[in-house]
Every structure is written in structure tokens, then in C-alpha cells.
Amino acid sequence: MDLTQILEIASCTDPGMVRSHNEDSVAADAASGLVVLADGMGGYNAGEVASGMATSVITSEIKQLLARTPPYTLDPVTNIAIAPRMVRDQVVKANVSIFQAAQSQPQYAGMGTTLVVCLFYDNKVLVAHLGDSRLYRLRAGDFAQVTRDHSLLQEQLDAGLISQEQAKHAQHKNLVTRALGIDPQIEPEVHEYPVVPGDLYLLCSDGLCDMVGDEEIGEALRAFGSNLDLASQQLVQMANDNGGRDNVSVILVRVLREYPGPRGVMGKLFAWLK
Amino acid sequence: MAKLILSMDDQVLKEIPLSRERTTIGRKPQNDIQIDNLAVSGEHAVIVSILNDCFLEDLNSTNGTQVNGKTVKKHFLQNNDVIELGKYKLKFVQDSSPKPAAAPAVDKADFEKTMVLRPGAMRAAAEQAKAMAAGGQAGTAEAVRAAAVKQAVASATAAGIADRDSKPVQAPPATPPAAPSAEATRSPGAAAPKVAPGAESPRPASTPASAQAAAPGAPAARPTVAASAPAVAQKPLLGAIQLLSGANAGKELELSKPLTTLGRPGVQVAVLTRRPQGYFITHVEGTQHPAVNGQPIGTAPHALKDHDLVELAGVKMEFFLRG
């Protein structure tokens, strides 16, 4: 199913004001409803290699798989749509590629990347993420964070060790607890959320949310929402105006219409029975 | 890691890696690089390595230190520089392959780097804490958890597993040591720099910024505004717009927020952005673009100057800066 007419996508990536090169990587494929954002880490150019590998492996593999089997196809055994497992498998595959490259080539030793992937299908958005790159949603004026960072800070927040206010001033914002390419095995967090036409989704690297407060991001999206290209540039500009200490990347996705997956007779029956 | 290749009369004598923060060169045996030659002073020179940068400093030697044929007192060593001490030559070679692990001291110095905290480290620390708790040593569960987390941070910092910084920060010696703590206390919301933005951006100004750079020149024509121009650079003045036509003519709108939306949704919308450099107007929606001083603006943000006339959705307004 081609989602080109249903999803409006804009992206912008920038090295920021301090760093000399960009280790973030973004990829989008409107036709298959797939957007990927990765924020690489590791010395010299290794960060770029890791994030680049993550986005390219995941986009190309999922595109190929979707061409053969649509995401809403039900798994014959579990009777669940295949999309979540497909995405999870490809994220794991990307992890293996990056990990092996890091192990086999000394110049890539220690490289890794955070990741956030969204796949839009059947009036839903599937989100898989690792690390501190985030997904936000603007729905009917409400701006909210969808993903929860895999970071030490978030774990401390969850454990009630520190307050939101303390978190803003924390020193160890930079410690992520999950990433691609660091360990041979990973556990991506995968969730699905229903989508409402008009929703605006924002994928961003920590270069944005560390520099710009959530409220300001939300305000910018409300103000510039009708022009996604401008909105993405505005967000990057705001991060840079505030210091731009890290690479800044954003992907904006607006859902223009509903996009239900076609249901067979059995599907209709199940939907009706529910 | 950088290294020095010691040679005499084009005969390579040895290779010396610059693994320490300070590498001393001289005739006396306590030097890291001892050159037993009367032309070399007892304590001749020192090479200070900061991250990937190495600086050569002559320690008031009798015969001086030459780099590439020039006598130097202090020198920032570049790849393939040749240091000459009497008959001896030391070639400085910067290895371009990445360091296996960044120096722990560097990791501590830069809180901005993202590092991966391996789950293993976390689990090990948690288990240790649990064991402690089982032993009846620790108090509440929270305290145990806090200890585990603290330990995990410490171990991750010490190990410096993977830092997200590609380019090790070129810490100039002048950087005040307080900088990292100042960064740590910055809050994302209140991060707007209050200092002159041009001064802290090493990157060449982007298009909107360069457009704004022209702005200070324009108010110079008005003596009253020119006097306050330095203040603009320090802290942006508060701007406001006054409606000149339409139903609300005469009304003033203070532009205190970072973003102010103007116009009618669906017809014509523009956003006024407040940035460290000043105010900008950006066309967002509608077939007709807003006009500034009678000229329609393009798709890029347009810098607003004091007393600019803006026309938007048939309403005329004046932008001005409050002194």
C-alpha cells in the first residue's frame, strides 16, 4: 500500500554549532510509511558509520520485505500482524551488522548508535527505539513525548530517585542504557499506537530536546505546523540558537487521512466480532 | 597517538610514542627522551599533549629549539614537523587512527558526550547492591538502587565505553575549568544564550544570520537607535508590533514569546520568531506572502528592522523595538 498521498514527511539534519561533523542520520520512505532516525557515537567517523548503517540497513531491508508482504498481513500462527516482528528483526539485523563491523575493524571499535523507527500502517504507528532519540506527537494541540529514553536519567526518574526539575540539571544526561552496535544482543522497545488523521509526529535526536524545552518545541510545531519544511528548519534553528552543542536532526510526519489496511472477509468478520 | 621519530644524519635511532601528558627532552637521564649530546641542554624542551594536540615548549635551552628550521619558544606541533636539537632531528608524526579509548580524564571533563551504559554493568552493580541488601547492610530499597546507579555511573565513566563525540573537543588551555559544571546546570528551557550569539558560534553564519548581520547597519541612520545598538548585541531588545489598519488599528502587541503567529489560518499565516540575533518574519501558509516595506518576502525567514512596515492578510502594522 502506497502511503505517499497520506503521509507528509519533512526532515532536517544539521551538525549544530559546536561539532565539526554530523553523526546523525535520517531516512524516510513515504511510500512504505517508514521513517528512521539514528544518532551515532564513537570516535572519528565511526559514529556516522554506525548511524548510516542503521538507517540504510533498516530502510532497505524493510522496504524489500514490505514489497513482498504488506505489514498488515496476519501471521498464520499467532494471528497478529507481521509488522512488529518484521521491524524488530530488522533492527536486530542492523545491530548485528554494526556490531560485527565494530568488532572486525579497529577504526570502528566502540561505535554505536541510538535509533528510533516508525512504520505507519493500518491506521497505526509502530515505534521501535533504542537509546535517547525520541518520538513526540502533536495531536489536537497536545504535544507529548511518546517514547521513553533508554537512559540512566530516565531510569532514575522512573525509580523516583530524582524529580523532573532535578533531571533538567543532571550531569549525566549523556548516559544511554541501550544502543545499537554495542552488544551482540539487543532488546528494541516496540510499541504500536493508533493514529488519528491530523496527527503530527516528530522524531528527533537528543541534540534537539537537550537544547530546546518540550514546550517550545510544541509551540514551534503549532506555529509552523502547516509548513513542515519550515517547521523542521525552525526546530534545528532553535537548537542552534540555544547553543547547538550536538548534532540536531528532526523528521516530521503528518498524517493527512486514514489509511486502514484492506481486510479480507475473515478480517471484516473479526473486526465486527470485536 | 602521536609519536616522535628520533634520527641523526638521516639514520632513524628510535620511535617514541607521546603517551604522557608531558614528555621531556634533554641531556640529563631523568628526561623521557634523553639525548646525550653537549649541544642539548640538561632540560631542553617539553612536549605537552592535550587530547590529540601536542605543544612543544623550549625550556630556555642554551642553543634553542628549531622546528622546520625556525627557532621556536612555543609551537603547536603539526603532522610531519621536524624538531631540531643540535644534530638530532625529531620528526613529529600524528597517527590518524582512532585512539582505542579516550583518556578517562577527558571523559570526565566533557559531560556532553553520550556514552553507552552497558546493561551488564548496570546489572552487575544492581546484583552487588542486592547482595549487600541481603547481607542486611543497606537500608531502604531506594538507597540500594541509588547505590547501584551511582556505581554504574562510576564504572561507565571510568571505562569510557563509547563516547558519542567524533571530534574530541579541542579544549584550548584557556578554557575555564568551571565550564563543564556550568553546562551541567543549564536547563533545556532556559538555555537561550544571553551573550552575543556571534561570539560563541565558531561556525560561519548561516543565511538568516548573515541577513541579520546587515541589520545593525541600517538603524545606524537613526541616531536614537544607533545608541542602543550595542545593547542589541548583548541582549535582544523586546520588539512589538502596532496595528496601523483594520478593525484593531492602534493596538500594540508585545513580542515577548519566542514565536508569535499572525494572520488568519487557511488564508495567510506568518510567524514572528524572536532569536538571539533579533526578530524574523517567516511566511508559513497562504498563497500570498507578507510584505515588508512594500516588498513581498520570500520563503526564507526575513530579518525585521526597527520601524519596518509589515503587511499581512490586508492588515498593515509597524514593527519596532522597545528601548
PDB file of C-alpha atoms in Angstrom, chain A residues 14-21 23 39-44 48 106-107 110 114 132 152 155-156 159 161 168-179 182-183 206 209-213 216 219-220 223-227 230 234 237-238 240-243 245-246, chain B residues 52 95-99 110-119 122 142 145-146 149 152-153 156 161-168 183-193 200-203 208 257-259 261 269 271 273 275-277 282-285 299 301:
ATOM      1  CA  ASP A  14      22.480  19.756  10.975  1.00  0.00           C
ATOM      2  CA  PRO A  15      25.877  19.365  12.665  1.00  0.00           C
ATOM      3  CA  GLY A  16      24.980  22.065  15.200  1.00  0.00           C
ATOM      4  CA  MET A  17      27.158  24.951  16.275  1.00  0.00           C
ATOM      5  CA  VAL A  18      29.976  23.132  18.044  1.00  0.00           C
ATOM      6  CA  ARG A  19      30.704  19.837  16.339  1.00  0.00           C
ATOM      7  CA  SER A  20      32.537  19.689  13.057  1.00  0.00           C
ATOM      8  CA  HIS A  21      30.580  16.871  11.511  1.00  0.00           C
ATOM      9  CA  GLU A  23      26.912  11.816  13.219  1.00  0.00           C
ATOM     10  CA  ASP A  39      22.295   9.309  16.357  1.00  0.00           C
ATOM     11  CA  GLY A  40      25.729   7.738  16.128  1.00  0.00           C
ATOM     12  CA  MET A  41      28.500   7.682  18.676  1.00  0.00           C
ATOM     13  CA  GLY A  42      32.132   6.663  18.592  1.00  0.00           C
ATOM     14  CA  GLY A  43      35.414   8.273  17.761  1.00  0.00           C
ATOM     15  CA  TYR A  44      36.367   9.936  14.490  1.00  0.00           C
ATOM     16  CA  GLU A  48      28.498   8.418  11.218  1.00  0.00           C
ATOM     17  CA  PRO A 106      39.761  -1.318  14.596  1.00  0.00           C
ATOM     18  CA  GLN A 107      38.822   2.142  13.363  1.00  0.00           C
ATOM     19  CA  GLY A 110      33.259   1.083  20.138  1.00  0.00           C
ATOM     20  CA  THR A 114      20.666   5.270  19.063  1.00  0.00           C
ATOM     21  CA  ASP A 132      17.710   8.633  23.775  1.00  0.00           C
ATOM     22  CA  LEU A 152      20.275   6.438  33.135  1.00  0.00           C
ATOM     23  CA  GLU A 155      15.725   5.123  34.915  1.00  0.00           C
ATOM     24  CA  GLN A 156      16.435   7.392  37.843  1.00  0.00           C
ATOM     25  CA  ALA A 159      12.760   4.861  40.154  1.00  0.00           C
ATOM     26  CA  LEU A 161      15.316   8.923  42.727  1.00  0.00           C
ATOM     27  CA  LYS A 168      16.939  19.168  33.936  1.00  0.00           C
ATOM     28  CA  HIS A 169      20.143  19.933  35.792  1.00  0.00           C
ATOM     29  CA  ALA A 170      21.519  16.411  35.860  1.00  0.00           C
ATOM     30  CA  GLN A 171      25.108  15.912  34.874  1.00  0.00           C
ATOM     31  CA  HIS A 172      24.794  12.535  33.255  1.00  0.00           C
ATOM     32  CA  LYS A 173      22.272  13.236  30.505  1.00  0.00           C
ATOM     33  CA  ASN A 174      24.671  11.547  28.181  1.00  0.00           C
ATOM     34  CA  LEU A 175      24.475   8.009  29.514  1.00  0.00           C
ATOM     35  CA  VAL A 176      22.266   5.768  27.412  1.00  0.00           C
ATOM     36  CA  THR A 177      21.471   2.269  28.572  1.00  0.00           C
ATOM     37  CA  ARG A 178      20.608   0.744  25.216  1.00  0.00           C
ATOM     38  CA  ALA A 179      22.126   1.296  21.800  1.00  0.00           C
ATOM     39  CA  ILE A 182      27.475  -2.146  21.348  1.00  0.00           C
ATOM     40  CA  ASP A 183      26.431  -5.652  22.309  1.00  0.00           C
ATOM     41  CA  ASP A 206      18.915  14.485  21.655  1.00  0.00           C
ATOM     42  CA  CYS A 209      15.450  18.006  23.112  1.00  0.00           C
ATOM     43  CA  ASP A 210      18.589  18.762  25.154  1.00  0.00           C
ATOM     44  CA  MET A 211      18.737  22.283  23.770  1.00  0.00           C
ATOM     45  CA  VAL A 212      15.059  23.180  23.414  1.00  0.00           C
ATOM     46  CA  GLY A 213      12.376  22.590  26.020  1.00  0.00           C
ATOM     47  CA  GLU A 216       8.954  25.422  22.978  1.00  0.00           C
ATOM     48  CA  GLU A 219       4.810  25.792  20.282  1.00  0.00           C
ATOM     49  CA  ALA A 220       7.004  25.797  17.196  1.00  0.00           C
ATOM     50  CA  ALA A 223       3.008  27.798  14.756  1.00  0.00           C
ATOM     51  CA  PHE A 224       4.762  26.260  11.760  1.00  0.00           C
ATOM     52  CA  GLY A 225       2.696  23.092  11.527  1.00  0.00           C
ATOM     53  CA  SER A 226       1.108  23.984   8.212  1.00  0.00           C
ATOM     54  CA  ASN A 227       4.517  24.019   6.557  1.00  0.00           C
ATOM     55  CA  LEU A 230       9.773  25.332   7.595  1.00  0.00           C
ATOM     56  CA  GLN A 234      12.778  26.157  12.657  1.00  0.00           C
ATOM     57  CA  GLN A 237      17.449  26.730  14.210  1.00  0.00           C
ATOM     58  CA  MET A 238      16.047  26.893  17.752  1.00  0.00           C
ATOM     59  CA  ASN A 240      21.367  26.135  17.266  1.00  0.00           C
ATOM     60  CA  ASP A 241      20.221  29.461  18.708  1.00  0.00           C
ATOM     61  CA  ASN A 242      20.358  27.880  22.155  1.00  0.00           C
ATOM     62  CA  GLY A 243      23.937  26.777  21.635  1.00  0.00           C
ATOM     63  CA  ARG A 245      26.059  21.711  21.310  1.00  0.00           C
ATOM     64  CA  ASP A 246      25.237  18.500  19.483  1.00  0.00           C
TER      65      ASP A 246
ATOM     66  CA  ASN B  52      45.137  14.914  20.156  1.00  0.00           C
ATOM     67  CA  ASP B  95      48.714   8.879  13.892  1.00  0.00           C
ATOM     68  CA  SER B  96      45.324   9.304  12.272  1.00  0.00           C
ATOM     69  CA  SER B  97      43.795   6.055  13.503  1.00  0.00           C
ATOM     70  CA  PRO B  98      41.451   6.489  16.446  1.00  0.00           C
ATOM     71  CA  LYS B  99      42.645   6.068  19.953  1.00  0.00           C
ATOM     72  CA  ASP B 110      33.131  16.703  28.928  1.00  0.00           C
ATOM     73  CA  PHE B 111      29.683  15.902  30.202  1.00  0.00           C
ATOM     74  CA  GLU B 112      28.131  16.414  26.803  1.00  0.00           C
ATOM     75  CA  LYS B 113      29.450  13.211  25.309  1.00  0.00           C
ATOM     76  CA  THR B 114      26.937  10.451  25.128  1.00  0.00           C
ATOM     77  CA  MET B 115      28.136   7.134  26.359  1.00  0.00           C
ATOM     78  CA  VAL B 116      26.516   3.765  26.476  1.00  0.00           C
ATOM     79  CA  LEU B 117      25.978   2.351  29.869  1.00  0.00           C
ATOM     80  CA  ARG B 118      26.194  -1.339  29.187  1.00  0.00           C
ATOM     81  CA  PRO B 119      23.332  -3.292  30.645  1.00  0.00           C
ATOM     82  CA  MET B 122      24.106  -1.963  35.438  1.00  0.00           C
ATOM     83  CA  GLU B 142      15.812   3.173  47.281  1.00  0.00           C
ATOM     84  CA  ARG B 145      19.027   1.389  43.959  1.00  0.00           C
ATOM     85  CA  ALA B 146      20.788   4.710  44.339  1.00  0.00           C
ATOM     86  CA  VAL B 149      23.055   3.580  39.897  1.00  0.00           C
ATOM     87  CA  ALA B 152      27.093   2.065  37.390  1.00  0.00           C
ATOM     88  CA  VAL B 153      27.813   5.691  36.554  1.00  0.00           C
ATOM     89  CA  ALA B 156      30.769   3.612  32.941  1.00  0.00           C
ATOM     90  CA  ILE B 161      32.922   2.704  26.753  1.00  0.00           C
ATOM     91  CA  ALA B 162      31.713   4.601  23.761  1.00  0.00           C
ATOM     92  CA  ASP B 163      31.623   8.330  23.562  1.00  0.00           C
ATOM     93  CA  ARG B 164      29.416   9.977  21.061  1.00  0.00           C
ATOM     94  CA  ASP B 165      31.872  12.698  20.318  1.00  0.00           C
ATOM     95  CA  SER B 166      33.540  12.236  16.993  1.00  0.00           C
ATOM     96  CA  LYS B 167      35.798  15.177  17.398  1.00  0.00           C
ATOM     97  CA  PRO B 168      37.487  15.315  20.749  1.00  0.00           C
ATOM     98  CA  GLU B 183      26.974  23.288  31.288  1.00  0.00           C
ATOM     99  CA  ALA B 184      25.642  20.762  33.684  1.00  0.00           C
ATOM    100  CA  THR B 185      23.432  23.306  35.359  1.00  0.00           C
ATOM    101  CA  ARG B 186      21.957  24.602  32.133  1.00  0.00           C
ATOM    102  CA  SER B 187      18.311  23.767  31.804  1.00  0.00           C
ATOM    103  CA  PRO B 188      16.948  22.983  28.380  1.00  0.00           C
ATOM    104  CA  GLY B 189      14.193  25.532  28.556  1.00  0.00           C
ATOM    105  CA  ALA B 190      16.240  28.414  29.848  1.00  0.00           C
ATOM    106  CA  ALA B 191      19.209  27.683  27.674  1.00  0.00           C
ATOM    107  CA  ALA B 192      18.799  30.780  25.496  1.00  0.00           C
ATOM    108  CA  PRO B 193      22.212  32.342  25.457  1.00  0.00           C
ATOM    109  CA  GLU B 200      30.208  31.874  20.615  1.00  0.00           C
ATOM    110  CA  SER B 201      29.410  30.373  17.243  1.00  0.00           C
ATOM    111  CA  PRO B 202      32.540  29.063  15.588  1.00  0.00           C
ATOM    112  CA  ARG B 203      30.545  28.125  12.516  1.00  0.00           C
ATOM    113  CA  PRO B 208      19.382  34.099   8.116  1.00  0.00           C
ATOM    114  CA  LYS B 257       7.332  34.975  23.251  1.00  0.00           C
ATOM    115  CA  PRO B 258       9.830  33.106  21.092  1.00  0.00           C
ATOM    116  CA  LEU B 259       7.121  32.616  18.486  1.00  0.00           C
ATOM    117  CA  THR B 261       1.661  33.661  14.981  1.00  0.00           C
ATOM    118  CA  VAL B 269      -0.242  32.942   8.255  1.00  0.00           C
ATOM    119  CA  VAL B 271       5.225  33.657  12.305  1.00  0.00           C
ATOM    120  CA  THR B 273      10.347  34.452  15.694  1.00  0.00           C
ATOM    121  CA  ARG B 275      16.008  34.879  18.156  1.00  0.00           C
ATOM    122  CA  PRO B 276      19.234  35.962  19.839  1.00  0.00           C
ATOM    123  CA  GLN B 277      20.059  37.943  16.701  1.00  0.00           C
ATOM    124  CA  THR B 282       8.547  33.815   8.161  1.00  0.00           C
ATOM    125  CA  HIS B 283       5.769  33.046   5.709  1.00  0.00           C
ATOM    126  CA  VAL B 284       4.059  29.821   6.733  1.00  0.00           C
ATOM    127  CA  GLU B 285       0.747  29.469   4.962  1.00  0.00           C
ATOM    128  CA  THR B 299      10.066  31.671   1.639  1.00  0.00           C
ATOM    129  CA  PRO B 301      12.850  33.987   7.219  1.00  0.00           C
TER     130      PRO B 301
END
